[in-house]
mmCIF file of C-alpha atoms in Angstrom:
data_model
loop_
_atom_site.group_PDB
_atom_site.id
_atom_site.type_symbol
_atom_site.label_atom_id
_atom_site.label_comp_id
_atom_site.label_asym_id
_atom_site.label_seq_id
_atom_site.Cartn_x
_atom_site.Cartn_y
_atom_site.Cartn_z
ATOM 1 C CA MET M 1 29.865 -22.286 -11.865
ATOM 2 C CA MET M 2 28.054 -19.222 -12.846
ATOM 3 C CA PRO M 3 26.860 -16.803 -9.718
ATOM 4 C CA THR M 4 23.008 -16.372 -10.161
ATOM 5 C CA THR M 5 21.553 -13.173 -9.924
ATOM 6 C CA ILE M 6 18.118 -12.348 -8.265
ATOM 7 C CA THR M 7 16.622 -9.495 -8.568
ATOM 8 C CA LEU M 8 14.369 -8.909 -5.928
ATOM 9 C CA PRO M 9 10.623 -6.434 -7.088
ATOM 10 C CA SER M 10 11.433 -2.752 -6.699
ATOM 11 C CA THR M 11 9.024 -0.156 -3.753
ATOM 12 C CA ASP M 12 7.166 0.858 -6.222
ATOM 13 C CA GLN M 13 6.613 -2.704 -7.387
ATOM 14 C CA GLU M 14 5.630 -4.011 -4.203
ATOM 15 C CA ILE M 15 3.597 -1.439 -3.521
ATOM 16 C CA GLY M 16 1.406 -1.729 -6.629
ATOM 17 C CA PRO M 17 -1.771 0.447 -6.954
ATOM 18 C CA ARG M 18 -1.971 1.183 -3.318
ATOM 19 C CA ARG M 19 -1.213 5.584 -3.272
ATOM 20 C CA PRO M 20 -4.359 7.156 -0.521
ATOM 21 C CA GLY M 21 -7.550 7.258 -1.499
ATOM 22 C CA ALA M 22 -7.291 3.978 -3.229
ATOM 23 C CA ILE M 23 -8.970 1.123 -2.309
ATOM 24 C CA TYR M 24 -8.350 -2.922 -2.893
ATOM 25 C CA ALA M 25 -9.827 -6.112 -2.109
ATOM 26 C CA ASN M 26 -7.917 -9.595 -1.519
ATOM 27 C CA GLN M 27 -9.269 -12.474 1.077
ATOM 28 C CA ASP M 28 -9.241 -10.566 4.059
ATOM 29 C CA GLY M 29 -11.297 -7.199 3.100
ATOM 30 C CA ARG M 30 -11.440 -3.886 1.610
ATOM 31 C CA PHE M 31 -9.275 -1.221 2.744
ATOM 32 C CA GLU M 32 -8.757 2.093 2.058
ATOM 33 C CA VAL M 33 -5.462 3.634 1.726
ATOM 34 C CA LEU M 34 -5.174 6.473 3.973
ATOM 35 C CA ALA M 35 -1.044 7.066 3.445
ATOM 36 C CA LEU M 36 1.931 5.741 2.106
ATOM 37 C CA ILE M 37 4.996 5.500 4.313
ATOM 38 C CA THR M 38 8.163 5.242 1.797
ATOM 39 C CA ASN M 39 10.731 6.301 4.564
ATOM 40 C CA PRO M 40 11.923 3.253 6.190
ATOM 41 C CA GLY M 41 13.015 3.945 9.187
ATOM 42 C CA GLU M 42 9.157 5.370 9.719
ATOM 43 C CA ALA M 43 7.957 2.276 8.247
ATOM 44 C CA THR M 44 10.120 -0.068 10.711
ATOM 45 C CA GLN M 45 8.479 1.486 13.590
ATOM 46 C CA GLN M 46 4.818 1.449 11.919
ATOM 47 C CA LEU M 47 5.288 -2.292 11.128
ATOM 48 C CA ARG M 48 7.896 -3.604 14.045
ATOM 49 C CA ARG M 49 9.361 -4.747 11.697
ATOM 50 C CA ASP M 50 14.126 -3.876 10.803
ATOM 51 C CA SER M 51 13.519 -5.343 7.245
ATOM 52 C CA ALA M 52 10.610 -2.398 6.558
ATOM 53 C CA ARG M 53 11.428 -0.577 3.312
ATOM 54 C CA TRP M 54 7.748 0.796 3.513
ATOM 55 C CA ALA M 55 4.282 0.755 4.741
ATOM 56 C CA VAL M 56 0.411 1.103 4.171
ATOM 57 C CA ILE M 57 -1.931 2.821 6.392
ATOM 58 C CA VAL M 58 -5.108 1.738 5.947
ATOM 59 C CA ARG M 59 -8.642 0.885 7.236
ATOM 60 C CA ASP M 60 -11.112 -1.986 6.362
ATOM 61 C CA THR M 61 -13.675 0.281 4.959
ATOM 62 C CA LEU M 62 -16.558 -3.383 5.162
ATOM 63 C CA ARG M 63 -15.879 -2.570 8.882
ATOM 64 C CA PRO M 64 -17.995 0.158 9.861
ATOM 65 C CA ASP M 65 -15.943 0.061 13.041
ATOM 66 C CA GLY M 66 -12.472 0.013 11.517
ATOM 67 C CA GLN M 67 -9.313 1.359 13.194
ATOM 68 C CA PRO M 68 -6.566 2.259 11.030
ATOM 69 C CA PHE M 69 -3.577 0.121 11.067
ATOM 70 C CA ALA M 70 0.147 -0.132 8.943
ATOM 71 C CA VAL M 71 0.690 -3.886 6.513
ATOM 72 C CA GLY M 72 3.669 -4.010 4.800
ATOM 73 C CA SER M 73 2.616 -6.867 2.733
ATOM 74 C CA VAL M 74 3.197 -6.563 -1.121
ATOM 75 C CA TRP M 75 0.809 -6.544 -3.709
ATOM 76 C CA THR M 76 0.001 -9.892 -5.067
ATOM 77 C CA THR M 77 -2.262 -11.546 -8.167
ATOM 78 C CA SER M 78 -5.127 -11.894 -5.093
ATOM 79 C CA ASP M 79 -5.019 -8.055 -4.271
ATOM 80 C CA TYR M 80 -7.222 -5.956 -7.367
ATOM 81 C CA LEU M 81 -7.584 -2.348 -7.368
ATOM 82 C CA ILE M 82 -11.529 -1.249 -6.640
ATOM 83 C CA ARG M 83 -11.079 2.404 -6.719
ATOM 84 C CA PRO M 84 -7.894 4.487 -8.468
ATOM 85 C CA ALA M 85 -6.142 7.061 -5.576
ATOM 86 C CA LYS M 86 -7.534 10.238 -6.215
ATOM 87 C CA THR M 87 -5.196 12.172 -7.950
ATOM 88 C CA ALA M 88 -4.201 15.812 -6.858
ATOM 89 C CA ALA M 89 -6.293 18.891 -8.025
ATOM 90 C CA PRO M 90 -3.999 20.842 -9.921
ATOM 91 C CA ALA M 91 -2.979 24.570 -8.031
ATOM 92 C CA PHE M 92 -4.934 26.277 -10.621
ATOM 93 C CA ALA M 93 -7.097 26.414 -13.406
ATOM 94 C CA PRO M 94 -6.232 27.292 -16.619
ATOM 95 C CA ALA M 95 -8.461 30.901 -17.634
ATOM 96 C CA ALA M 96 -11.928 30.713 -19.745
#
């Protein structure tokens, strides 16, 4: 019998479109992404989970007193993007 190879999703696939400035929603609320942590050591500390590879710091925009917190759940079909992440402004603008 041949061994079965299982390909794990990439970190980018797990995070989905959640980048700083993005707003997404799911059954738990509507969240603004404040930071993306891709350093496994820092993600482990934020999530208090030894196997963490990344973490997203979010705040629930439906709660006026919403405090930032870390999430490590993968992007699924239950999540949907409301506003894409802000793109970085160019370092300079071309002269007219």
